Tab-separated table of C-alpha atoms in Angstrom:
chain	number	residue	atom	x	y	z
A	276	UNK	CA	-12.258	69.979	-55.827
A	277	UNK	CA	-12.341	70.749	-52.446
A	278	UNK	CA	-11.759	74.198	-50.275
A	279	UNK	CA	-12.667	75.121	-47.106
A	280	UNK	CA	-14.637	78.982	-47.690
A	281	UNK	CA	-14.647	79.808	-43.667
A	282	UNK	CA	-13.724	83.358	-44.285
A	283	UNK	CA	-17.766	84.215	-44.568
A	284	UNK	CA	-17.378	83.120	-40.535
A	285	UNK	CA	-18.954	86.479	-39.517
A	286	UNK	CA	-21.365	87.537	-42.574
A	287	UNK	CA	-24.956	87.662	-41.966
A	288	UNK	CA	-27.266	86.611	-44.712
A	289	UNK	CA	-30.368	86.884	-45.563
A	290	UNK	CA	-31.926	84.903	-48.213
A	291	UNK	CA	-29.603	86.076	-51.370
A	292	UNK	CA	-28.347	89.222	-49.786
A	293	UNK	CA	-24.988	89.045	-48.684
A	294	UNK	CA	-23.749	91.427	-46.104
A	295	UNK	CA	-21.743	91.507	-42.244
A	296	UNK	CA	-22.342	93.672	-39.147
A	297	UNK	CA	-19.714	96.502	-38.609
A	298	UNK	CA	-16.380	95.781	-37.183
A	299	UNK	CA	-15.890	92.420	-39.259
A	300	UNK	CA	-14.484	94.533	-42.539
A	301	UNK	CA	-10.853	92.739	-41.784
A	302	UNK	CA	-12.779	89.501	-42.414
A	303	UNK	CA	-14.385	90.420	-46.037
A	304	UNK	CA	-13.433	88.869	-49.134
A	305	UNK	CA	-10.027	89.949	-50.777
A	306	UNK	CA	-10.036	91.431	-54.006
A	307	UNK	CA	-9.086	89.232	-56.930
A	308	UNK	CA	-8.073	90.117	-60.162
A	309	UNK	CA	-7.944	86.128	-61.752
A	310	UNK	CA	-10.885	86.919	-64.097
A	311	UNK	CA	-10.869	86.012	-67.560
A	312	UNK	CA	-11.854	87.063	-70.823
A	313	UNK	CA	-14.558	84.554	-71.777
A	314	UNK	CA	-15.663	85.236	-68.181
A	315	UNK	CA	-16.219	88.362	-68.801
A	316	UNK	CA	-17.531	88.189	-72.068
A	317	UNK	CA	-20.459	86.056	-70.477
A	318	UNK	CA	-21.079	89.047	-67.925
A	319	UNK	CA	-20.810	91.862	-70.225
A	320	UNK	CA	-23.784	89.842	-72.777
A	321	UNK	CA	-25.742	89.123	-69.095
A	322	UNK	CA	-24.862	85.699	-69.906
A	323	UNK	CA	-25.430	82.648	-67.330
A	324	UNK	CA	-21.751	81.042	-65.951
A	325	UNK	CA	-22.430	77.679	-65.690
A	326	UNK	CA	-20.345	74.725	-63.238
A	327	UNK	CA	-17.432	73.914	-65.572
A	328	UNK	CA	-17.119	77.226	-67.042
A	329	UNK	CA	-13.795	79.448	-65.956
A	330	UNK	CA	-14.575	81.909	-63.465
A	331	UNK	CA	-12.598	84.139	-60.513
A	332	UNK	CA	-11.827	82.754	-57.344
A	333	UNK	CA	-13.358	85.455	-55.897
A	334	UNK	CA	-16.424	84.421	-57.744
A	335	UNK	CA	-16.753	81.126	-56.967
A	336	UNK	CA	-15.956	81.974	-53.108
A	337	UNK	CA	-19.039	84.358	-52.753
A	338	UNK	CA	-20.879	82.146	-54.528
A	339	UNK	CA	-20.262	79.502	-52.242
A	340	UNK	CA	-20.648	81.207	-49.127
A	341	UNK	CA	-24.019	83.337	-50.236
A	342	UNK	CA	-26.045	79.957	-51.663
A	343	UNK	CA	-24.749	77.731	-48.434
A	344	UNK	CA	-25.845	80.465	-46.127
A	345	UNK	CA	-28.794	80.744	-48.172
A	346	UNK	CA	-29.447	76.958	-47.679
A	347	UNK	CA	-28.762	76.761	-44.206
A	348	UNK	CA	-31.562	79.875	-43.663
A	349	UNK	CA	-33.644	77.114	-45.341
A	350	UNK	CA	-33.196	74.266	-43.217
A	351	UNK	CA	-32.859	76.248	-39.991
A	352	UNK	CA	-36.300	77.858	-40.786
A	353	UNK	CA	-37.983	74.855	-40.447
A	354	UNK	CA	-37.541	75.446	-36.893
A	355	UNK	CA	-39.855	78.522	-36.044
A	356	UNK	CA	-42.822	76.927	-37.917
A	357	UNK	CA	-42.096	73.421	-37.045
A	358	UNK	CA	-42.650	74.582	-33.456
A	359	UNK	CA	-46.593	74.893	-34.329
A	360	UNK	CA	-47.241	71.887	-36.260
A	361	UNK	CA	-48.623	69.724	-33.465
A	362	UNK	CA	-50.690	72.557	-31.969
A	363	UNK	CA	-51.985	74.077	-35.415
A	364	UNK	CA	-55.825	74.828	-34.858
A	365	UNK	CA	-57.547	71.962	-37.285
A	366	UNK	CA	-56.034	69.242	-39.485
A	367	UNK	CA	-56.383	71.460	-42.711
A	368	UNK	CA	-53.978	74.248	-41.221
A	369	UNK	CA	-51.472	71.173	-39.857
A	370	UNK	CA	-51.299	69.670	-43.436
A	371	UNK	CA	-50.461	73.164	-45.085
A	372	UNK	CA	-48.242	73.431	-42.729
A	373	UNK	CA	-46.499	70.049	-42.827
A	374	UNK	CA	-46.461	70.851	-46.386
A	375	UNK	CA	-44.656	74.168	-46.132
A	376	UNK	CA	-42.176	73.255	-43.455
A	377	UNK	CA	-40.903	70.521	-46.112
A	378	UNK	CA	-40.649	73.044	-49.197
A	379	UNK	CA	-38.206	74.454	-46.584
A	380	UNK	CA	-36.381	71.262	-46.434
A	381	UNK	CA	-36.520	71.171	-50.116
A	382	UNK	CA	-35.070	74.622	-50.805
A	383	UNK	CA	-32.736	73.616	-48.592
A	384	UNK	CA	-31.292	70.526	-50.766
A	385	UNK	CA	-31.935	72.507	-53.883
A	386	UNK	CA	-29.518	75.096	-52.779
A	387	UNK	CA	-26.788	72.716	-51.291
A	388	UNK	CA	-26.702	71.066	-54.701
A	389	UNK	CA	-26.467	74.476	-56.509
A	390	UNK	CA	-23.469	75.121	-53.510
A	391	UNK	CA	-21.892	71.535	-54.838
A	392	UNK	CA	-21.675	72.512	-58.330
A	393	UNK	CA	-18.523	74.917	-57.367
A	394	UNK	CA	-16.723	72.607	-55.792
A	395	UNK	CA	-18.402	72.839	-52.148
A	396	UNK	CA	-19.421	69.899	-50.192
A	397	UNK	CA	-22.739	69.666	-48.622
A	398	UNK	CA	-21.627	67.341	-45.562
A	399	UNK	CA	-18.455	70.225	-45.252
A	400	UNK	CA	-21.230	72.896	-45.816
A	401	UNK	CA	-23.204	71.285	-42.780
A	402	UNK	CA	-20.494	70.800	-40.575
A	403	UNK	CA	-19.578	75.075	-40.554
A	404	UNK	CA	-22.956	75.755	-40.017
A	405	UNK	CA	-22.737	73.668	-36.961
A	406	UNK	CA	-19.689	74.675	-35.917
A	407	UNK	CA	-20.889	78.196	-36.268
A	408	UNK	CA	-18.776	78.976	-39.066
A	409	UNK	CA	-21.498	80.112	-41.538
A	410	UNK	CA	-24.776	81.719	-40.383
A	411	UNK	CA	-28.406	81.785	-41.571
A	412	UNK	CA	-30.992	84.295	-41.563
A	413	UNK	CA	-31.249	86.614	-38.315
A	414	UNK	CA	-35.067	86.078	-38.821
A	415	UNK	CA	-35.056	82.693	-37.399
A	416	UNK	CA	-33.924	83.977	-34.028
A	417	UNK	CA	-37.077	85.389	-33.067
A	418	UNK	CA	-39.686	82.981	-31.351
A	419	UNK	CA	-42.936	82.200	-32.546
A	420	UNK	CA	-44.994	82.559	-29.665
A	421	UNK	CA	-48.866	82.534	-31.039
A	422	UNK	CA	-50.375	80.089	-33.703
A	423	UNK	CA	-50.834	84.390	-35.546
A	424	UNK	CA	-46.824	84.262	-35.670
A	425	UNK	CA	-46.948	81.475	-38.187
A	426	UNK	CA	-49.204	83.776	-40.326
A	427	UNK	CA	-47.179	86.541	-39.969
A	428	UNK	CA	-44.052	84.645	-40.793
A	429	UNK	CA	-45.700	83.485	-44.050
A	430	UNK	CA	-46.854	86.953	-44.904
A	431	UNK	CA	-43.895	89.264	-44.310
A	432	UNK	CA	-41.075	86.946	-43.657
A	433	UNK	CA	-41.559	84.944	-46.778
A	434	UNK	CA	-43.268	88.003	-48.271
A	435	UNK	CA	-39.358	89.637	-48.202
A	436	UNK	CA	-37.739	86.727	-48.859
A	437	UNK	CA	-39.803	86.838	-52.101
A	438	UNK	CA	-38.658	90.457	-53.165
A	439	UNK	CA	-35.141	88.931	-52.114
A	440	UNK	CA	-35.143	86.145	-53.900
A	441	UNK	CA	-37.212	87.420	-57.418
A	442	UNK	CA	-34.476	89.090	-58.985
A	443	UNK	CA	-31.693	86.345	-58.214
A	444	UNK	CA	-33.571	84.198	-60.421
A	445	UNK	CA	-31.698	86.186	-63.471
A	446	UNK	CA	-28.785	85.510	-60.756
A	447	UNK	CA	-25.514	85.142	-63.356
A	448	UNK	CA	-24.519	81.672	-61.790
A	449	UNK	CA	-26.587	79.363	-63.448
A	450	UNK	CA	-27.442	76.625	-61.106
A	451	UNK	CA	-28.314	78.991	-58.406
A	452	UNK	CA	-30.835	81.032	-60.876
A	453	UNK	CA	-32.214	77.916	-61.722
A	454	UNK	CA	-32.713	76.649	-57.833
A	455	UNK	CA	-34.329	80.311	-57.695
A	456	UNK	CA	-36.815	79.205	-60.335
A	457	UNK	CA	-38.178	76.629	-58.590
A	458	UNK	CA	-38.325	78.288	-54.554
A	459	UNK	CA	-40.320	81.285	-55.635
A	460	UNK	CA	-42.896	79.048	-57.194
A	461	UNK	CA	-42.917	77.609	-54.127
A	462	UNK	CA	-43.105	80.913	-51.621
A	463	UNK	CA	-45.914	81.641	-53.572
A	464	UNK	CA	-48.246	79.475	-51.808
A	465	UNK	CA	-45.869	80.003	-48.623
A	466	UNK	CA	-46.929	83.995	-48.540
A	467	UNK	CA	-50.577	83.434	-49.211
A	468	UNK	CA	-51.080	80.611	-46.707
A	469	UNK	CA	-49.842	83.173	-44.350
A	470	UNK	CA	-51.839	86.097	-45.896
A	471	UNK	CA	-54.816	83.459	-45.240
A	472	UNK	CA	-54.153	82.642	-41.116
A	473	UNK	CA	-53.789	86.534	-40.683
A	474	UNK	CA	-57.040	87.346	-42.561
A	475	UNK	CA	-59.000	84.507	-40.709
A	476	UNK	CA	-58.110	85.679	-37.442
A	477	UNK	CA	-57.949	89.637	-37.904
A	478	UNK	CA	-61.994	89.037	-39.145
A	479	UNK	CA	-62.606	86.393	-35.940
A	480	UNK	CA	-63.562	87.287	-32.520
A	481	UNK	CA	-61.714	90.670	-30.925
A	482	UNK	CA	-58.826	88.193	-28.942
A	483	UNK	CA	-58.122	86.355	-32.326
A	484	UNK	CA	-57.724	89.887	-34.013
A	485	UNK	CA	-54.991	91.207	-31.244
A	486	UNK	CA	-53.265	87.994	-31.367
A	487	UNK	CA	-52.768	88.905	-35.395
A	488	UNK	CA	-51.852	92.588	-34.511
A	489	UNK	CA	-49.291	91.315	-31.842
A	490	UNK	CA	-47.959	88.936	-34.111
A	491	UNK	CA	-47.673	91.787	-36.741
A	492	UNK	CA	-46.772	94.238	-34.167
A	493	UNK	CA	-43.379	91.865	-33.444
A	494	UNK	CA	-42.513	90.402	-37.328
A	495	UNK	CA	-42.584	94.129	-39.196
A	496	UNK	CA	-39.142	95.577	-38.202
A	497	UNK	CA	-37.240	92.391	-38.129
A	498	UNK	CA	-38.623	91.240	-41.821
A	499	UNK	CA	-37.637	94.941	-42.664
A	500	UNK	CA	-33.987	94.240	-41.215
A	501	UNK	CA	-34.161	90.856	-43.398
A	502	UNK	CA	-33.170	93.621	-46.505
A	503	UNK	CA	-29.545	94.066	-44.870
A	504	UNK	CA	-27.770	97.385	-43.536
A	505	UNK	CA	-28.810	100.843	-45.542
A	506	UNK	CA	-26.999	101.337	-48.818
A	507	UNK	CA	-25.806	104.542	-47.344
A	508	UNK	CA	-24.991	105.927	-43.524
A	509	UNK	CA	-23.340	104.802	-40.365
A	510	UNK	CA	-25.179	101.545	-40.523
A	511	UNK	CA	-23.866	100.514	-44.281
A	512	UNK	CA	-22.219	97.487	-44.972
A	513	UNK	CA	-18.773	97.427	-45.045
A	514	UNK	CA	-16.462	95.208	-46.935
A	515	UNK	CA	-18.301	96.152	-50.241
A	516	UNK	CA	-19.744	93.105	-50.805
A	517	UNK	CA	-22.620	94.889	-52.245
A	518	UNK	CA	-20.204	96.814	-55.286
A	519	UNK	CA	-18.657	93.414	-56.198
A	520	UNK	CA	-21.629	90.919	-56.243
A	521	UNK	CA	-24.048	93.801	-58.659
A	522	UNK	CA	-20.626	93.585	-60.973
A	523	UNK	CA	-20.690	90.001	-60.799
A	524	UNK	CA	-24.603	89.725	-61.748
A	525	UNK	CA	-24.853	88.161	-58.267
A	526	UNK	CA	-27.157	90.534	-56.889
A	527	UNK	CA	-29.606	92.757	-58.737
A	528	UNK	CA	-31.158	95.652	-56.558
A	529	UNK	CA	-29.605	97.404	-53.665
A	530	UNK	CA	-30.684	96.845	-50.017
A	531	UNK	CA	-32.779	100.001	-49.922
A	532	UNK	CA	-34.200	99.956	-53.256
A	533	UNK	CA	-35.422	96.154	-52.299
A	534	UNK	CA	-36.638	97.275	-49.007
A	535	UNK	CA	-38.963	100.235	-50.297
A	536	UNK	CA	-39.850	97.769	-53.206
A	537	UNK	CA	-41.389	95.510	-49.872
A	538	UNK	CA	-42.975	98.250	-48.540
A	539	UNK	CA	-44.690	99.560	-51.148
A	540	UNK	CA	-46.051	95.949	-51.906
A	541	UNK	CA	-46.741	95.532	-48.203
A	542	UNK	CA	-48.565	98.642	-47.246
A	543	UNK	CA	-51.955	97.854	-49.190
A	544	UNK	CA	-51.629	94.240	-47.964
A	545	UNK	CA	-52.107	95.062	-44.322
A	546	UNK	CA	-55.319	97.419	-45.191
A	547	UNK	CA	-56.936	94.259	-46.712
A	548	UNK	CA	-55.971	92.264	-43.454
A	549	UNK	CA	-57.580	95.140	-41.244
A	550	UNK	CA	-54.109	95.688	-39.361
A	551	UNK	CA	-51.686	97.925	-38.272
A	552	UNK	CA	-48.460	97.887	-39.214
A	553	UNK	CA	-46.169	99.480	-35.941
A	554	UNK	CA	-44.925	102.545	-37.463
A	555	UNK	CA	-46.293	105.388	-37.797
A	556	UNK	CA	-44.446	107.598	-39.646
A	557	UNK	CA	-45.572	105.033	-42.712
A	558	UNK	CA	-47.390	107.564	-45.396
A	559	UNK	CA	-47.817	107.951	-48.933
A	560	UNK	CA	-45.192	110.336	-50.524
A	561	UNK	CA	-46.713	111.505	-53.799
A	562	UNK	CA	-43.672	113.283	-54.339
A	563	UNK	CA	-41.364	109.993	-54.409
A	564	UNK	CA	-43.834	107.536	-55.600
A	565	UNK	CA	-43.218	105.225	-52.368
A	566	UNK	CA	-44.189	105.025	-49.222
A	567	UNK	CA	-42.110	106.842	-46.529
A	568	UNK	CA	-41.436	104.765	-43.515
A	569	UNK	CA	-39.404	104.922	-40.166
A	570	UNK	CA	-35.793	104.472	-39.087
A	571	UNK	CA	-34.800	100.990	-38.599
A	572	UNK	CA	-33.109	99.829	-35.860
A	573	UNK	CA	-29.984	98.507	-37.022
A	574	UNK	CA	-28.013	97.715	-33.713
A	575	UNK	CA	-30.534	94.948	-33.091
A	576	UNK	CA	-29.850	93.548	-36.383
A	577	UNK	CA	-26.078	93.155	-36.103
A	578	UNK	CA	-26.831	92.056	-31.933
A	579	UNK	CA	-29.122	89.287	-33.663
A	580	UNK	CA	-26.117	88.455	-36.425
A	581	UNK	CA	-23.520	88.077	-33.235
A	582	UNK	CA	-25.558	85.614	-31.960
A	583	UNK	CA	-27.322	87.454	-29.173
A	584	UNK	CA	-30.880	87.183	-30.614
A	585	UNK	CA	-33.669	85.392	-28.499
A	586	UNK	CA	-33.258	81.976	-29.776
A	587	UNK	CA	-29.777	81.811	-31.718
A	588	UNK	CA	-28.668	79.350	-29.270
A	589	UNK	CA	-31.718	77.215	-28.965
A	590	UNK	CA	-31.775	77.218	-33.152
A	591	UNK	CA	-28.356	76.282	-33.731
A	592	UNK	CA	-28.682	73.220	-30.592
A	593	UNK	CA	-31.749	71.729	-31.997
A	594	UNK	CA	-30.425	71.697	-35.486
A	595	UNK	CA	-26.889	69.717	-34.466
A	596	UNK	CA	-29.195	67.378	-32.302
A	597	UNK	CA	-31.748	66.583	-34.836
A	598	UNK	CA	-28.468	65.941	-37.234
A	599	UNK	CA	-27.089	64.097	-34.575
A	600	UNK	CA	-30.111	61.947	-34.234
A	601	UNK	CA	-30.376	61.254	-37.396
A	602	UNK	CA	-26.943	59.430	-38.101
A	603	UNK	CA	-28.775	55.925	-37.021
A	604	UNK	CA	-30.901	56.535	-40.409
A	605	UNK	CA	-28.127	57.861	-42.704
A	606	UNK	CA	-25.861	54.412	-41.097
A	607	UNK	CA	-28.907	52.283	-41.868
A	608	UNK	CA	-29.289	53.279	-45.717
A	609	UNK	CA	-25.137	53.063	-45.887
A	610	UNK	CA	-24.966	49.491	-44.569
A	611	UNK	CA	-28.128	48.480	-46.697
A	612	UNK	CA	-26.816	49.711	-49.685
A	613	UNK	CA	-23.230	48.515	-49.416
A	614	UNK	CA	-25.096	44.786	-48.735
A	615	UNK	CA	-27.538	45.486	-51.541
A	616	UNK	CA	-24.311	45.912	-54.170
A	617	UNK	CA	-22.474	42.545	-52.090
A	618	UNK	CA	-25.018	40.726	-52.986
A	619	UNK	CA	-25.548	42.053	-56.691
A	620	UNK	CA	-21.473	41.349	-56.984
A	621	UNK	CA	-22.100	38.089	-55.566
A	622	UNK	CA	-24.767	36.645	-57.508
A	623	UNK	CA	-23.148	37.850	-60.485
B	365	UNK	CA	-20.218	54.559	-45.642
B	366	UNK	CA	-21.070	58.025	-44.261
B	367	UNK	CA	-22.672	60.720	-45.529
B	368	UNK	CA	-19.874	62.095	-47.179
B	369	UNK	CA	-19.404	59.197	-49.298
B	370	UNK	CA	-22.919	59.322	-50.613
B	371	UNK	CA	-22.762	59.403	-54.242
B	372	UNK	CA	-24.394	61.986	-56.040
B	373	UNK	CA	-26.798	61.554	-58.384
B	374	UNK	CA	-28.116	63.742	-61.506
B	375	UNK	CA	-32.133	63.376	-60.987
B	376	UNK	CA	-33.758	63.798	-64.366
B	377	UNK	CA	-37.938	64.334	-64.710
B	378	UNK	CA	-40.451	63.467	-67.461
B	379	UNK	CA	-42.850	66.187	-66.707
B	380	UNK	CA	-46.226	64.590	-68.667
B	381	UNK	CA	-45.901	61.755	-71.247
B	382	UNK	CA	-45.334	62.491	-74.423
B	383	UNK	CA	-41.948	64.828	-73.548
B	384	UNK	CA	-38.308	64.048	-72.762
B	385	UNK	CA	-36.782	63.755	-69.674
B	386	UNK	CA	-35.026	67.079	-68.461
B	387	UNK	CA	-32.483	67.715	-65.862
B	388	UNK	CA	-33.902	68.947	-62.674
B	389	UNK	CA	-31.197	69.040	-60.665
B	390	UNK	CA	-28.991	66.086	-57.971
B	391	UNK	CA	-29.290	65.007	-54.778
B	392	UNK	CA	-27.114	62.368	-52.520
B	393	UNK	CA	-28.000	58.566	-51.842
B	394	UNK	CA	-26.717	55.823	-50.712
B	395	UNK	CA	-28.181	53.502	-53.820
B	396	UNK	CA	-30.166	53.893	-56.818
B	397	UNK	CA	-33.258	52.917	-54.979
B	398	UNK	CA	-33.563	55.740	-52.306
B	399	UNK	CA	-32.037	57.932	-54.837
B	400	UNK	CA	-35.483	57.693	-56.714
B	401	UNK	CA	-37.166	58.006	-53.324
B	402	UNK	CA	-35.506	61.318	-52.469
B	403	UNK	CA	-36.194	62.478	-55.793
B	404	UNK	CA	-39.841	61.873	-56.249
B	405	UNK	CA	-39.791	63.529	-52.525
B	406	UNK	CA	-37.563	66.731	-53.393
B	407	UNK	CA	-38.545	67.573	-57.394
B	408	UNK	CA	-41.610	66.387	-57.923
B	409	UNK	CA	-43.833	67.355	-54.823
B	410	UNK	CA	-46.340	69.397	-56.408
B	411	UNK	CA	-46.737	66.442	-59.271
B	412	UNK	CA	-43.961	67.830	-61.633
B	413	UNK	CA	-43.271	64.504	-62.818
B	414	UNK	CA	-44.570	61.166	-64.462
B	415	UNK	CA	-41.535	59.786	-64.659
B	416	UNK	CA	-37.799	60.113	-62.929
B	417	UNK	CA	-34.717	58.866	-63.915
B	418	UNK	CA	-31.436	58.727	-61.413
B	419	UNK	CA	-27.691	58.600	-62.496
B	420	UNK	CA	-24.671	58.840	-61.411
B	421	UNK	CA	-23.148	61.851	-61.531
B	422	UNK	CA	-19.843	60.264	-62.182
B	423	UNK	CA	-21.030	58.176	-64.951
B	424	UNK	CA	-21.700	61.165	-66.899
B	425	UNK	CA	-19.081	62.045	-69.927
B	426	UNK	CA	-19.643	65.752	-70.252
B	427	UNK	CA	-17.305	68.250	-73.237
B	428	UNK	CA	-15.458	70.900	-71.849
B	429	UNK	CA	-16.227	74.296	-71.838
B	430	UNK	CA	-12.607	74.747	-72.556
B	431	UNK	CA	-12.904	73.175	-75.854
B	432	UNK	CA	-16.190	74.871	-76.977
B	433	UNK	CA	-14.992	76.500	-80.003
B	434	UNK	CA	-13.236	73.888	-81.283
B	435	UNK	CA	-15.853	70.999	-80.730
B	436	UNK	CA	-18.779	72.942	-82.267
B	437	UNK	CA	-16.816	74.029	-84.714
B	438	UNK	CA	-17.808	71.768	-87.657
B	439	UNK	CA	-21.412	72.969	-87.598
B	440	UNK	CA	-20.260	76.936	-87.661
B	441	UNK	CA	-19.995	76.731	-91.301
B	442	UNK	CA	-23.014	74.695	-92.563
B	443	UNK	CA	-25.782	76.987	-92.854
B	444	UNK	CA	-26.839	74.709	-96.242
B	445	UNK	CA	-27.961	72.754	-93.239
B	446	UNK	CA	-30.792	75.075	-92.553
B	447	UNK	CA	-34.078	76.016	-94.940
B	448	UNK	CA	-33.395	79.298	-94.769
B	449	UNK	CA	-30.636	79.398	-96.851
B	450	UNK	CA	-31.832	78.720	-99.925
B	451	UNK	CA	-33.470	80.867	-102.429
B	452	UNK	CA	-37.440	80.391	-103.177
B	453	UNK	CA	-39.238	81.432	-105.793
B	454	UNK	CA	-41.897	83.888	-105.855
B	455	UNK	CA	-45.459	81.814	-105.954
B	456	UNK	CA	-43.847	78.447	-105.170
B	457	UNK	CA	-45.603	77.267	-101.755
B	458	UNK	CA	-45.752	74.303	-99.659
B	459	UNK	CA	-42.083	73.670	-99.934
């Protein structure tokens, strides 16, 4: 079954959290009330749904939407770090590297397949994010200017997309908890081979350790912003997307609580690395049990989401060229295999 | 044949001999051949797997959810099937 799920045209996602800049309420998701007993019965038990199983419309619609958007922040982050592969600074870094850029691609696939179990269709799938239908991550619209950005990306970027992504491996849709599974094994290594290039330079000579600050200095609000609008406030996310999907076992944690949960983690980190992080209002509250921290900027964040980031443009042209590109190889495999199986047919 | 006619395939991993083959999840190809390829490339990378097996999603027969109740049924009310239900006594061991 086949249906087009366009109306996530404006939502901005971030890595399993689901939410749209202010403005595009008209556009959110329209209430449905199709749900069913045994569906609900699997919720109430914190059951898995599972492909073939009955489920809302409305269900099946976010789900689609969230794990392609989630895929295509997979594949389009491939981009930032790719840029650094032929200038990483010795052969060990450049095969990490190599190796991490193509977990991306791998998350990538193992989320389109999850998005194909509801019906979706990875080639449609590609084609909106192309089109500009469906976005990715407003992460990937920063630059990465210094080899130290590549750290820093592996440290907070995939550091947040860790506390993201943790608790929607108990996600209620099975294939998509399962695909979950498998990529946070896999940021793992992603985090600490970051944590490593950030620690190597911040103890090398004084130009190496400002080149990690500056990369730090530019990646801390931005991977803050990764968490989505505030749960509460003029900057909250409208269309309550955020109500529905914690019903729906979707999503686990709100924005803020996942946020702190980030900072708190993040805090210590930096002492160990010997930097900074740019805000200085950051301080243990005994009181709370967290770490207080600044005011986010969250006009950038829905400027980035609207397309008007530094590199939106130059992301989305190198991904429809590289698919472009590609359709010589896809062709190839086609016409081998459909002469592979005239031959078989023939022989037989 | 474009991309959108690439079949899918159901991509199933033998993670060290000596245990089954479980489902890891599918993946599009044009032919059984590259489908192994792209599997061995997308679920086994970090040496998951001594063994993969590929098939067609479409040539899988699957029950219906729908029909759960009814198609399990005939085991619901069996439990002479299981050890536990019957009565041993005191002292007897090894059975």
């Amino acid at each position: 079954m086949l249906f087009s799920v366009t109306d996530g045209g404006t939502v901005g996602r971030v890595y399993g959290n689901d939410f749209q800049a202010p403005g595009d309420a008209a556009r959110a998701r329209p209430a449905t009330d199709d749900s069913t007993a045994s569906f609900e019965a699997v919720l109430a038990e914190d059951g898995r749904v599972e492909p073939r199983d009955e489920m809302p419309e409305g269900y099946r619609r976010t789900l689609v939407r969230q794990i392609a958007q989630h895929a295509h922040s997979e594949i389009i982050g491939m981009q930032p770090e790719g840029n650094w592969i032929s200038r990483a600074p010795s052969l060990r870094r450049k095969a990490i590297l190599m190796a991490k850029v193509q977990d991306e691609a791998g998350h990538g696939l193992y989320l389109y397949a999850a998005a194909e179990t509801l019906g979706a269709d990875r080639a449609d799938l590609l084609d909106q994010l192309h089109s500009g239908r469906q976005k990715y991550s407003s992460i990937f619209n920063y630059p990465t200017l210094t080899w130290a950005d590549v750290g820093a990306i592996g440290w907070l970027v995939d550091g947040a997309a860790i506390v993201n992504q943790v608790p929607l491996c108990r996600c209620s849709y099975g294939p998509y908890a399962r695909a979950m599974v498998r990529v946070c094994k896999e940021e793992s290594f992603h985090q600490r081979q970051g944590f490593e290039i950030l620690h190597t330079l911040s103890h090398g000579t004084p130009a190496q350790k400002a080149m990690a600050q500056d990369a730090v200095d530019r990646y801390w609000w931005p991977s803050l912003m990764m968490f989505g609008p505030p749960d509460t406030g003029d900057a909250a996310a409208p269309g309550g997307h955020t109500e529905q999907s914690m019903a729906w076992g979707i999503k686990r944690f709100s924005n803020d609580d996942l946020r702190q949960r980030f900072v708190d983690m993040t805090v210590p980190q930096a002492d160990a690395l010997g930097l900074t992080l740019p805000d200085p209002e950051i301080r243990w509250n005994e009181e709370r049990g967290h770490h207080d921290f600044g005011q986010i900027d969250f006009t950038e964040l829905f400027e980035v989401i609207k397309g008007n980031g530094p590199c939106n443009q130059q992301r989305m042209e190198h991904r429809v060229r590289a698919h472009e590109d590609g359709a010589w190889a896809r062709e190839a495999a086609s016409a081998y295999a459909a002469k592979q199986a005239a031959r078989a047919v023939g022989a037989a | 044949m474009s991309t959108h006619e690439w079949p899918l395939w159901e991509v199933f991993v033998r993670s060290r001999r000596g245990l089954s083959h479980v489902h890891a999840g599918s993946l599009h190809a044009p032919d059984a051949e590259m489908a192994l390829r792209n599997a061995r490339d997308l679920y086994t990378r970090r040496q998951e797997g001594v063994s993969i097996w590929v098939v067609r999603s479409s040539e899988i027969e699957a029950s219906t959810p729908d029909e759960r109740d009814a198609f399990f049924d005939p085991a619901a009310d069996k439990i002479y099937r299981h050890p536990t239900f019957y009565d041993v006594p005191e002292g007897v061991e090894h059975l």
